[in-house]
Short mmCIF file of N, CA and C in Angstrom, two decimals:
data_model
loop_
_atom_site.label_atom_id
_atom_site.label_comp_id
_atom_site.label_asym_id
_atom_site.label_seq_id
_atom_site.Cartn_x
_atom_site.Cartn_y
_atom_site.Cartn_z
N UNK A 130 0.84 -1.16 0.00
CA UNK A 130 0.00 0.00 0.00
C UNK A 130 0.90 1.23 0.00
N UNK A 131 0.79 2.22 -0.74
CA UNK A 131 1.22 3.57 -1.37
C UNK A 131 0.63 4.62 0.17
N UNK A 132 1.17 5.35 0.64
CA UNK A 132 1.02 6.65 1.67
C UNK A 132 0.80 7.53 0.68
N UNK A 133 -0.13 8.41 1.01
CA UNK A 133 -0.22 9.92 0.06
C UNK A 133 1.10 10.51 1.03
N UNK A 134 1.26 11.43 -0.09
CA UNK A 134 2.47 12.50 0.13
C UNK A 134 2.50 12.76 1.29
N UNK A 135 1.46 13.09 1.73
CA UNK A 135 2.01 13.97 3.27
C UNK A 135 1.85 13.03 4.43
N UNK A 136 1.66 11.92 4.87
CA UNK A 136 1.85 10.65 5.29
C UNK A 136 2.74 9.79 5.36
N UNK A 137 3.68 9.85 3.68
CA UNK A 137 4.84 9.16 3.47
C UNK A 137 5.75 9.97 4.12
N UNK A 138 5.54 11.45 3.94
CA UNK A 138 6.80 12.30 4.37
C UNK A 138 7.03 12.08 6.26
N UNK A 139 5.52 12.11 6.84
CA UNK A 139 5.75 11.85 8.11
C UNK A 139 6.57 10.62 8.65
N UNK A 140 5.75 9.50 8.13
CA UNK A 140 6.97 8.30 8.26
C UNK A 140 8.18 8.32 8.17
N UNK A 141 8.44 8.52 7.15
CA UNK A 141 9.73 9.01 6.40
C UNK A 141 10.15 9.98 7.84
N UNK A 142 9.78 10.80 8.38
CA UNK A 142 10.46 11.19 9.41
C UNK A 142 10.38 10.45 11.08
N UNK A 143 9.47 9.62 10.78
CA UNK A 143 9.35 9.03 12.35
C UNK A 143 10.61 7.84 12.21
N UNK A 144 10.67 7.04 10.80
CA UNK A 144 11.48 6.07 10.54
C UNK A 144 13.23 6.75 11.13
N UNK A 145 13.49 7.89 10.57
CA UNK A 145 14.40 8.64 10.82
C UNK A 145 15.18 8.77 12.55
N UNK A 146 13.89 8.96 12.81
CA UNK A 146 14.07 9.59 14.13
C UNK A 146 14.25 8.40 15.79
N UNK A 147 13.43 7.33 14.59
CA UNK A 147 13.51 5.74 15.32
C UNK A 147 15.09 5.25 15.09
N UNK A 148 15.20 5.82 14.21
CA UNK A 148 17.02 5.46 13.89
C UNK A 148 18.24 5.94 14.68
N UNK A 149 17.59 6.90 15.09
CA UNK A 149 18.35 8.12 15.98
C UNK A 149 18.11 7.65 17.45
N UNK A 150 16.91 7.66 17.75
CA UNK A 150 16.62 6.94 19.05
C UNK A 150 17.52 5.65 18.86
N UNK A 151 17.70 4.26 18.03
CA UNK A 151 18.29 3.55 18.09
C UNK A 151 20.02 3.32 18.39
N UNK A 152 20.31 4.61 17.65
CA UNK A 152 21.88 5.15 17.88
C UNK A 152 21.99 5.22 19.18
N UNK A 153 21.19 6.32 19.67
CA UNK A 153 21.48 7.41 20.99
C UNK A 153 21.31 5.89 22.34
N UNK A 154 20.34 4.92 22.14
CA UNK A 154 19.82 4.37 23.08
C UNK A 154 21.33 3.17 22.91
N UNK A 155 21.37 2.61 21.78
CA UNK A 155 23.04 1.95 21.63
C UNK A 155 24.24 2.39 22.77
N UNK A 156 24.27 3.65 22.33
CA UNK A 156 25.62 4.21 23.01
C UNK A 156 25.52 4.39 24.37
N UNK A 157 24.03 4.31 24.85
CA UNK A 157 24.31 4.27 26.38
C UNK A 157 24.69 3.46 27.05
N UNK A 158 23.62 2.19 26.36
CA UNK A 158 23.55 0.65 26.37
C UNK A 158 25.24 0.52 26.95
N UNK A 159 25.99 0.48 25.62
CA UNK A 159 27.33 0.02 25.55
C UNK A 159 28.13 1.05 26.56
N UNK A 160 27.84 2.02 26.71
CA UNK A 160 28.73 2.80 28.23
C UNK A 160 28.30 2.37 29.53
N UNK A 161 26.92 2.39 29.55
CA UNK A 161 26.62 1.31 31.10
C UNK A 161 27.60 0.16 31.30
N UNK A 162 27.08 -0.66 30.04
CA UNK A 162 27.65 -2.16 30.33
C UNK A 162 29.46 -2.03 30.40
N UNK A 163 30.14 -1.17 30.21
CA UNK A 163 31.54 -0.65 30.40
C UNK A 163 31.47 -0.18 31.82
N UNK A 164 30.38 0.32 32.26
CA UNK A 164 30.80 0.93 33.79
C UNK A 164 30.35 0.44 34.55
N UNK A 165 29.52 -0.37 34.74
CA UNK A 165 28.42 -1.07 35.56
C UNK A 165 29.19 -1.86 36.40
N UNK A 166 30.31 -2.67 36.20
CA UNK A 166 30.95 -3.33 37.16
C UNK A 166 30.20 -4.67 37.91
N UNK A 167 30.35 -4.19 39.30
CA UNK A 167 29.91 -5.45 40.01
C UNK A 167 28.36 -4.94 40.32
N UNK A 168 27.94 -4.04 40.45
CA UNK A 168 26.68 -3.04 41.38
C UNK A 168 25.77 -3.92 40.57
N UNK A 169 25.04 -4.18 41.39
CA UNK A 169 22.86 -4.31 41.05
C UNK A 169 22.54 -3.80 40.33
N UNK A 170 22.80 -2.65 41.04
CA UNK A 170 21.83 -1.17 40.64
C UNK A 170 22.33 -1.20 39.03
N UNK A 171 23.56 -1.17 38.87
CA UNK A 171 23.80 -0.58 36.97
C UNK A 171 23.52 -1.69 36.70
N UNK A 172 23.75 -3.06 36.86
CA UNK A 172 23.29 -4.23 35.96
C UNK A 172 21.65 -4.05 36.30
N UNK A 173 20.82 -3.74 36.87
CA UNK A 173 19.42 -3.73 36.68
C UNK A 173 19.24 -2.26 36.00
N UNK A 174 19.79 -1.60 35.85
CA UNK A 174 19.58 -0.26 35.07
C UNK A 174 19.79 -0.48 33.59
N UNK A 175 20.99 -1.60 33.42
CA UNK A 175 21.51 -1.49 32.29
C UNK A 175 20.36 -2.88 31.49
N UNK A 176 20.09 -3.70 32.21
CA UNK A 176 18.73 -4.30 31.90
C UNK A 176 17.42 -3.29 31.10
N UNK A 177 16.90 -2.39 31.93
CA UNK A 177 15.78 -1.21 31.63
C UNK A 177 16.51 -0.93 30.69
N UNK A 178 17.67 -0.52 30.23
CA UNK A 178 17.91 0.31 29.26
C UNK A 178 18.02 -0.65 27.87
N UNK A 179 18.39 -1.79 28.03
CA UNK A 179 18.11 -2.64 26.91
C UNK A 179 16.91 -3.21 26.56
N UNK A 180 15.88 -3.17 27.24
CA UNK A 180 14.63 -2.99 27.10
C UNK A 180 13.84 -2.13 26.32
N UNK A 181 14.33 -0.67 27.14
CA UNK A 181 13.92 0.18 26.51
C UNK A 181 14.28 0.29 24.71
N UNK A 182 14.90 -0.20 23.62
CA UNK A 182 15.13 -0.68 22.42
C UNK A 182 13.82 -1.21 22.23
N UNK A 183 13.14 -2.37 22.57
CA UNK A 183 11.94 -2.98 21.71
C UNK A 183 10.69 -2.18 21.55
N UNK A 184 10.60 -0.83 21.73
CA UNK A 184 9.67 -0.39 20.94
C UNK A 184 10.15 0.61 19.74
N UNK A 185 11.35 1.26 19.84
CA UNK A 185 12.00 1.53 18.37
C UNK A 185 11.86 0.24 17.27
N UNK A 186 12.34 -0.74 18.12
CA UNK A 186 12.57 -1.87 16.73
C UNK A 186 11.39 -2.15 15.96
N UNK A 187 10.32 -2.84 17.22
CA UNK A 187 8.76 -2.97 16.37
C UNK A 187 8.31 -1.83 16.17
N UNK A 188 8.58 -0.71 16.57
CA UNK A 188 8.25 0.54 15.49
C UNK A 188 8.72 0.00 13.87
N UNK A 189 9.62 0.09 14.19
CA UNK A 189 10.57 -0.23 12.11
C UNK A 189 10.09 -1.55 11.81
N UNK A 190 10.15 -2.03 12.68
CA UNK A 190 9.13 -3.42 11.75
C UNK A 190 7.64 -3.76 11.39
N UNK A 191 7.01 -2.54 12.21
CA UNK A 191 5.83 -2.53 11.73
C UNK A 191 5.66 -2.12 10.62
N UNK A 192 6.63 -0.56 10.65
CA UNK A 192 6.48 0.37 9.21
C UNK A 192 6.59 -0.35 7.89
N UNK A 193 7.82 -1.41 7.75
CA UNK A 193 8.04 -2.53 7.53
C UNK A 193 6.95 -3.39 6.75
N UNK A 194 6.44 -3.79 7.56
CA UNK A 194 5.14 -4.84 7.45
C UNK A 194 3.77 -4.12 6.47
N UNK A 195 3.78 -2.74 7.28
CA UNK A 195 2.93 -1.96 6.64
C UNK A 195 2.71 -1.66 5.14
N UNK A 196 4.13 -1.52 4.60
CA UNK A 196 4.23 -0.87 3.43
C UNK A 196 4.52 -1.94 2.33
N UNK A 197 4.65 -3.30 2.97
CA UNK A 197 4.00 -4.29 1.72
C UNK A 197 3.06 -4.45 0.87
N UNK A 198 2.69 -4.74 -0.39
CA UNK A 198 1.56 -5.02 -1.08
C UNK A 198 0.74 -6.25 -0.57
N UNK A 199 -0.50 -5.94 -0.99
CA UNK A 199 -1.17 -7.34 -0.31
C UNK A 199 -0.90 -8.64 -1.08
N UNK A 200 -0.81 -10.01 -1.03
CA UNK A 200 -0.55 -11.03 -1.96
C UNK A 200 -1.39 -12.07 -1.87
N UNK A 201 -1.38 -13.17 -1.77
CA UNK A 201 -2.21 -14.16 -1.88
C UNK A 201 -2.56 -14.64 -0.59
N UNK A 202 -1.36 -14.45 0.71
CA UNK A 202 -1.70 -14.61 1.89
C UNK A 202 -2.46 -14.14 2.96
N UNK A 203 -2.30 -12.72 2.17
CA UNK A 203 -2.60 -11.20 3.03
C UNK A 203 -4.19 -10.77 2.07
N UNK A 204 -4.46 -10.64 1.40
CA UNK A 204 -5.25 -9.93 0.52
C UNK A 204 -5.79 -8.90 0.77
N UNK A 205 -6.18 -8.25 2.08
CA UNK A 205 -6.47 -6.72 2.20
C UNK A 205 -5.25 -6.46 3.01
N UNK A 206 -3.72 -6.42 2.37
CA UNK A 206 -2.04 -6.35 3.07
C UNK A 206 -2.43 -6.49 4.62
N UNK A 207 -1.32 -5.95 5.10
CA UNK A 207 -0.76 -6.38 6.21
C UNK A 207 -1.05 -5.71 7.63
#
C-alpha cells in the first residue's frame, strides 16, 4: 500500500528519528555495560535500558510490514 504524500513524508520522518533513538539508546547501552561493574543497581539499570530498544525496533518493523503489497496470503495487506 502507497502513503499519500504527506503521510509518506511523516513516516519518512518518524522512521528517521527511530534510527536516531536507536543510535542514541546503543551508546548508552554500551557505556553502562563498560561501567556497571559489580553493582545491582547498573546491571538492573543497564537491563531497563536494553529494554527500553523494543519499541523503536517494532516501530521499524511494523512500518516494515505496513508498506507491503497485499498477496495471496494477506489480501487486504498487512
Amino acid at each position: 500500500m502507497r502513503f499519500p504524500l504527506t503521510r509518506s513524508a511523516t513516516f519518512t520522518r518518524a522512521r528517521r528519528l527511530e534510527w536516531w533513538t536507536l543510535f542514541f539508546l546503543g551508546t548508552i547501552v554500551v557505556a553502562m555495560y563498560l561501567s556497571m561493574g559489580g553493582s545491582q543497581a547498573m546491571k538492573t539499570a543497564w537491563i531497563e535500558d536494553v529494554l527500553s530498544m523494543i519499541p523503536p525496533v517494532l516501530f521499524l518493523i511494523a512500518l516494515r510490514q505496513r508498506s507491503k503489497q497485499p498477496d495471496a496470503r494477506f489480501p487486504y495487506g498487512r
